Amino acid sequence: MDTVFDMEKSTDLVEDYLKRCPARDVLAVLADKWVLLVLGVLRAGEHPIRFNELRRRLDGITQKVLTRTLRDLERDGLVRRAVYPTVPPRVEYSLTPLGADLGRLTHAMGQWALAHVDEIGTARAAFDERAAREPQPLSS
Amino acid sequence: MDTVFDMEKSTDLVEDYLKRCPARDVLAVLADKWVLLVLGVLRAGEHPIRFNELRRRLDGITQKVLTRTLRDLERDGLVRRAVYPTVPPRVEYSLTPLGADLGRLTHAMGQWALAHVDEIGTARAAFDERAAREPQPLSS
DNA sequence: CGGGATCCTAACCGATACTG
DNA sequence: CAGTATCGGTTAGGATCCCG
């Protein structure tokens, strides 16, 4: 009835953001494994963070992919990239206000993931076990 | 010192869900363009929805991908799949309580996307124009 | 109607080497 | 340090045909 379900509006909203392509593009940005994690790391540190430091904190991302991810985020106005032409060069990344705003949502996602990771793991195990035992819909 | 953000907790959380692989797996599930949209559609209708109806509402997804997406969601305990062995067959999908819970977050994401789609579009245009004009870091 | 099986292509991604 | 450029392997995904 209130903010939780809100059926009528919800249906309209779906009609909106499913049909209107631009909003889909925005969702497509979020639909990236690393984007969620990058926003998480940038959100965690109060001060700007350098490229390789970010890379280390993400543990597993390739330099190529991180570069691409960051540039996409910068392009969308979610991340600010500051270059200091020193030697050696120094590039610092931080969230824009818009990115910080979005970061609140991705942070909530992260918390949700942590809270329900066991529950989902159990569901997966049960599903896989069922799938392993019933591949004979013809017999009996 | 640290002002805006709640540093300690935030950092700990990042340490948690960045290092612990299971939570990453959960995030990887969400990091899918169609998962967000599927959850949105399932959330919108109060009653279960059939396969092809779902397919129509998503407009653009292929049968193969929708099948895979739904089975993944079912495996994770987010979607319930009910089969009625009639002729012709009838399969209805709906959210589990867990899926509905997650749906609140993805719904918030959708609202955010709608609210900021123009802002992001502007940022993209500005970025692209800048990139088109400054590909000469050597001259001048 | 709700998929499964197959073929095929484009996109991605990791690894490596090079640069300012 | 923070990238760019290139190559090669893997895979996600579209298109098509078929079945219960």
PDB file of N, CA and C in Angstrom, chain A residues 30 35-45 95 99-115, chain B residues 5-18 23 27 30 102 105 108-109:
ATOM      1  N   LEU A  30      24.246  -0.498 -14.932  1.00  0.00           N
ATOM      2  CA  LEU A  30      24.319  -1.106 -13.606  1.00  0.00           C
ATOM      3  C   LEU A  30      24.455  -2.613 -13.695  1.00  0.00           C
ATOM      4  N   VAL A  35      30.890  -2.874 -12.066  1.00  0.00           N
ATOM      5  CA  VAL A  35      30.368  -1.553 -11.752  1.00  0.00           C
ATOM      6  C   VAL A  35      29.907  -1.501 -10.299  1.00  0.00           C
ATOM      7  N   LEU A  36      29.194  -2.521  -9.878  1.00  0.00           N
ATOM      8  CA  LEU A  36      28.708  -2.564  -8.503  1.00  0.00           C
ATOM      9  C   LEU A  36      29.874  -2.547  -7.515  1.00  0.00           C
ATOM     10  N   LEU A  37      30.904  -3.318  -7.845  1.00  0.00           N
ATOM     11  CA  LEU A  37      32.039  -3.407  -6.933  1.00  0.00           C
ATOM     12  C   LEU A  37      32.871  -2.126  -6.942  1.00  0.00           C
ATOM     13  N   VAL A  38      33.032  -1.551  -8.110  1.00  0.00           N
ATOM     14  CA  VAL A  38      33.802  -0.310  -8.204  1.00  0.00           C
ATOM     15  C   VAL A  38      33.114   0.800  -7.419  1.00  0.00           C
ATOM     16  N   LEU A  39      31.825   0.919  -7.590  1.00  0.00           N
ATOM     17  CA  LEU A  39      31.090   1.927  -6.829  1.00  0.00           C
ATOM     18  C   LEU A  39      31.228   1.661  -5.333  1.00  0.00           C
ATOM     19  N   GLY A  40      31.240   0.397  -4.970  1.00  0.00           N
ATOM     20  CA  GLY A  40      31.405   0.055  -3.563  1.00  0.00           C
ATOM     21  C   GLY A  40      32.724   0.522  -3.001  1.00  0.00           C
ATOM     22  N   VAL A  41      33.792   0.309  -3.734  1.00  0.00           N
ATOM     23  CA  VAL A  41      35.113   0.712  -3.262  1.00  0.00           C
ATOM     24  C   VAL A  41      35.239   2.231  -3.237  1.00  0.00           C
ATOM     25  N   LEU A  42      34.776   2.883  -4.270  1.00  0.00           N
ATOM     26  CA  LEU A  42      34.869   4.344  -4.314  1.00  0.00           C
ATOM     27  C   LEU A  42      34.032   4.968  -3.200  1.00  0.00           C
ATOM     28  N   ARG A  43      32.946   4.322  -2.879  1.00  0.00           N
ATOM     29  CA  ARG A  43      32.087   4.810  -1.810  1.00  0.00           C
ATOM     30  C   ARG A  43      32.735   4.643  -0.446  1.00  0.00           C
ATOM     31  N   ALA A  44      33.515   3.575  -0.321  1.00  0.00           N
ATOM     32  CA  ALA A  44      34.093   3.253   0.980  1.00  0.00           C
ATOM     33  C   ALA A  44      35.145   4.278   1.398  1.00  0.00           C
ATOM     34  N   GLY A  45      36.022   4.620   0.482  1.00  0.00           N
ATOM     35  CA  GLY A  45      37.073   5.578   0.803  1.00  0.00           C
ATOM     36  C   GLY A  45      36.549   6.991   0.689  1.00  0.00           C
ATOM     37  N   LEU A  95      33.822   9.572  -6.610  1.00  0.00           N
ATOM     38  CA  LEU A  95      32.435   9.619  -7.056  1.00  0.00           C
ATOM     39  C   LEU A  95      31.967  11.059  -7.212  1.00  0.00           C
ATOM     40  N   GLY A  99      27.088   9.935  -8.647  1.00  0.00           N
ATOM     41  CA  GLY A  99      27.605   8.600  -8.378  1.00  0.00           C
ATOM     42  C   GLY A  99      27.437   8.200  -6.926  1.00  0.00           C
ATOM     43  N   ALA A 100      27.611   9.164  -6.034  1.00  0.00           N
ATOM     44  CA  ALA A 100      27.427   8.876  -4.613  1.00  0.00           C
ATOM     45  C   ALA A 100      25.980   8.527  -4.321  1.00  0.00           C
ATOM     46  N   ASP A 101      25.093   9.210  -5.005  1.00  0.00           N
ATOM     47  CA  ASP A 101      23.667   8.933  -4.842  1.00  0.00           C
ATOM     48  C   ASP A 101      23.357   7.506  -5.275  1.00  0.00           C
ATOM     49  N   LEU A 102      23.855   7.147  -6.436  1.00  0.00           N
ATOM     50  CA  LEU A 102      23.652   5.779  -6.912  1.00  0.00           C
ATOM     51  C   LEU A 102      24.337   4.784  -5.987  1.00  0.00           C
ATOM     52  N   GLY A 103      25.478   5.194  -5.451  1.00  0.00           N
ATOM     53  CA  GLY A 103      26.223   4.322  -4.560  1.00  0.00           C
ATOM     54  C   GLY A 103      25.415   3.876  -3.349  1.00  0.00           C
ATOM     55  N   ARG A 104      24.491   4.724  -2.923  1.00  0.00           N
ATOM     56  CA  ARG A 104      23.641   4.325  -1.805  1.00  0.00           C
ATOM     57  C   ARG A 104      22.803   3.111  -2.175  1.00  0.00           C
ATOM     58  N   LEU A 105      22.354   3.081  -3.413  1.00  0.00           N
ATOM     59  CA  LEU A 105      21.543   1.939  -3.845  1.00  0.00           C
ATOM     60  C   LEU A 105      22.389   0.688  -3.995  1.00  0.00           C
ATOM     61  N   THR A 106      23.548   0.821  -4.608  1.00  0.00           N
ATOM     62  CA  THR A 106      24.396  -0.359  -4.791  1.00  0.00           C
ATOM     63  C   THR A 106      24.892  -0.864  -3.443  1.00  0.00           C
ATOM     64  N   HIS A 107      25.076   0.047  -2.519  1.00  0.00           N
ATOM     65  CA  HIS A 107      25.472  -0.354  -1.173  1.00  0.00           C
ATOM     66  C   HIS A 107      24.385  -1.206  -0.534  1.00  0.00           C
ATOM     67  N   ALA A 108      23.154  -0.788  -0.743  1.00  0.00           N
ATOM     68  CA  ALA A 108      22.024  -1.561  -0.232  1.00  0.00           C
ATOM     69  C   ALA A 108      22.006  -2.944  -0.870  1.00  0.00           C
ATOM     70  N   MET A 109      22.325  -2.989  -2.143  1.00  0.00           N
ATOM     71  CA  MET A 109      22.420  -4.277  -2.841  1.00  0.00           C
ATOM     72  C   MET A 109      23.484  -5.156  -2.195  1.00  0.00           C
ATOM     73  N   GLY A 110      24.614  -4.557  -1.897  1.00  0.00           N
ATOM     74  CA  GLY A 110      25.694  -5.311  -1.283  1.00  0.00           C
ATOM     75  C   GLY A 110      25.290  -5.860   0.074  1.00  0.00           C
ATOM     76  N   GLN A 111      24.634  -5.050   0.835  1.00  0.00           N
ATOM     77  CA  GLN A 111      24.174  -5.507   2.141  1.00  0.00           C
ATOM     78  C   GLN A 111      23.182  -6.638   2.001  1.00  0.00           C
ATOM     79  N   TRP A 112      22.306  -6.493   1.019  1.00  0.00           N
ATOM     80  CA  TRP A 112      21.315  -7.542   0.782  1.00  0.00           C
ATOM     81  C   TRP A 112      22.013  -8.844   0.401  1.00  0.00           C
ATOM     82  N   ALA A 113      23.014  -8.722  -0.458  1.00  0.00           N
ATOM     83  CA  ALA A 113      23.751  -9.902  -0.894  1.00  0.00           C
ATOM     84  C   ALA A 113      24.403 -10.599   0.297  1.00  0.00           C
ATOM     85  N   LEU A 114      25.017  -9.812   1.163  1.00  0.00           N
ATOM     86  CA  LEU A 114      25.641 -10.383   2.351  1.00  0.00           C
ATOM     87  C   LEU A 114      24.619 -11.052   3.244  1.00  0.00           C
ATOM     88  N   ALA A 115      23.474 -10.418   3.393  1.00  0.00           N
ATOM     89  CA  ALA A 115      22.462 -10.924   4.319  1.00  0.00           C
ATOM     90  C   ALA A 115      21.845 -12.231   3.833  1.00  0.00           C
TER      91      ALA A 115
ATOM     92  N   PHE B   5      30.617  10.362   5.509  1.00  0.00           N
ATOM     93  CA  PHE B   5      30.347   8.931   5.480  1.00  0.00           C
ATOM     94  C   PHE B   5      30.681   8.240   6.797  1.00  0.00           C
ATOM     95  N   ASP B   6      30.066   7.128   6.976  1.00  0.00           N
ATOM     96  CA  ASP B   6      30.338   6.313   8.142  1.00  0.00           C
ATOM     97  C   ASP B   6      31.478   5.379   7.804  1.00  0.00           C
ATOM     98  N   MET B   7      32.673   5.868   8.038  1.00  0.00           N
ATOM     99  CA  MET B   7      33.846   5.220   7.471  1.00  0.00           C
ATOM    100  C   MET B   7      34.104   3.790   7.915  1.00  0.00           C
ATOM    101  N   GLU B   8      34.181   3.607   9.202  1.00  0.00           N
ATOM    102  CA  GLU B   8      34.582   2.289   9.705  1.00  0.00           C
ATOM    103  C   GLU B   8      33.676   1.181   9.185  1.00  0.00           C
ATOM    104  N   LYS B   9      32.400   1.337   9.411  1.00  0.00           N
ATOM    105  CA  LYS B   9      31.463   0.302   9.003  1.00  0.00           C
ATOM    106  C   LYS B   9      31.497   0.078   7.508  1.00  0.00           C
ATOM    107  N   SER B  10      31.527   1.176   6.792  1.00  0.00           N
ATOM    108  CA  SER B  10      31.519   1.074   5.343  1.00  0.00           C
ATOM    109  C   SER B  10      32.731   0.303   4.840  1.00  0.00           C
ATOM    110  N   THR B  11      33.875   0.612   5.386  1.00  0.00           N
ATOM    111  CA  THR B  11      35.091  -0.064   4.960  1.00  0.00           C
ATOM    112  C   THR B  11      35.040  -1.550   5.290  1.00  0.00           C
ATOM    113  N   ASP B  12      34.564  -1.837   6.484  1.00  0.00           N
ATOM    114  CA  ASP B  12      34.451  -3.230   6.876  1.00  0.00           C
ATOM    115  C   ASP B  12      33.554  -3.989   5.920  1.00  0.00           C
ATOM    116  N   LEU B  13      32.457  -3.360   5.582  1.00  0.00           N
ATOM    117  CA  LEU B  13      31.514  -4.017   4.690  1.00  0.00           C
ATOM    118  C   LEU B  13      32.160  -4.312   3.341  1.00  0.00           C
ATOM    119  N   VAL B  14      32.895  -3.338   2.862  1.00  0.00           N
ATOM    120  CA  VAL B  14      33.580  -3.538   1.594  1.00  0.00           C
ATOM    121  C   VAL B  14      34.561  -4.691   1.707  1.00  0.00           C
ATOM    122  N   GLU B  15      35.317  -4.684   2.768  1.00  0.00           N
ATOM    123  CA  GLU B  15      36.245  -5.793   3.001  1.00  0.00           C
ATOM    124  C   GLU B  15      35.502  -7.112   2.970  1.00  0.00           C
ATOM    125  N   ASP B  16      34.321  -7.090   3.559  1.00  0.00           N
ATOM    126  CA  ASP B  16      33.529  -8.307   3.599  1.00  0.00           C
ATOM    127  C   ASP B  16      33.099  -8.742   2.218  1.00  0.00           C
ATOM    128  N   TYR B  17      32.322  -7.912   1.595  1.00  0.00           N
ATOM    129  CA  TYR B  17      31.676  -8.415   0.409  1.00  0.00           C
ATOM    130  C   TYR B  17      32.533  -8.317  -0.833  1.00  0.00           C
ATOM    131  N   LEU B  18      33.704  -7.740  -0.708  1.00  0.00           N
ATOM    132  CA  LEU B  18      34.618  -7.797  -1.839  1.00  0.00           C
ATOM    133  C   LEU B  18      35.510  -9.022  -1.755  1.00  0.00           C
ATOM    134  N   ALA B  23      29.420 -13.862  -1.670  1.00  0.00           N
ATOM    135  CA  ALA B  23      28.642 -12.651  -1.860  1.00  0.00           C
ATOM    136  C   ALA B  23      28.849 -12.090  -3.265  1.00  0.00           C
ATOM    137  N   LEU B  27      26.094 -11.001  -6.126  1.00  0.00           N
ATOM    138  CA  LEU B  27      26.112  -9.767  -6.904  1.00  0.00           C
ATOM    139  C   LEU B  27      26.162 -10.053  -8.389  1.00  0.00           C
ATOM    140  N   LEU B  30      22.813 -10.365  -9.866  1.00  0.00           N
ATOM    141  CA  LEU B  30      22.118  -9.097 -10.084  1.00  0.00           C
ATOM    142  C   LEU B  30      22.717  -8.333 -11.245  1.00  0.00           C
ATOM    143  N   LEU B 102      14.072  -8.768  -2.715  1.00  0.00           N
ATOM    144  CA  LEU B 102      15.070  -8.206  -3.627  1.00  0.00           C
ATOM    145  C   LEU B 102      14.428  -7.253  -4.615  1.00  0.00           C
ATOM    146  N   LEU B 105      14.561  -3.625  -3.968  1.00  0.00           N
ATOM    147  CA  LEU B 105      15.808  -2.933  -4.302  1.00  0.00           C
ATOM    148  C   LEU B 105      15.906  -2.651  -5.800  1.00  0.00           C
ATOM    149  N   ALA B 108      13.796   0.167  -6.722  1.00  0.00           N
ATOM    150  CA  ALA B 108      14.435   1.448  -6.402  1.00  0.00           C
ATOM    151  C   ALA B 108      15.443   1.823  -7.482  1.00  0.00           C
ATOM    152  N   MET B 109      16.152   0.821  -7.961  1.00  0.00           N
ATOM    153  CA  MET B 109      17.092   1.050  -9.058  1.00  0.00           C
ATOM    154  C   MET B 109      16.376   1.581 -10.294  1.00  0.00           C
TER     155      MET B 109
END
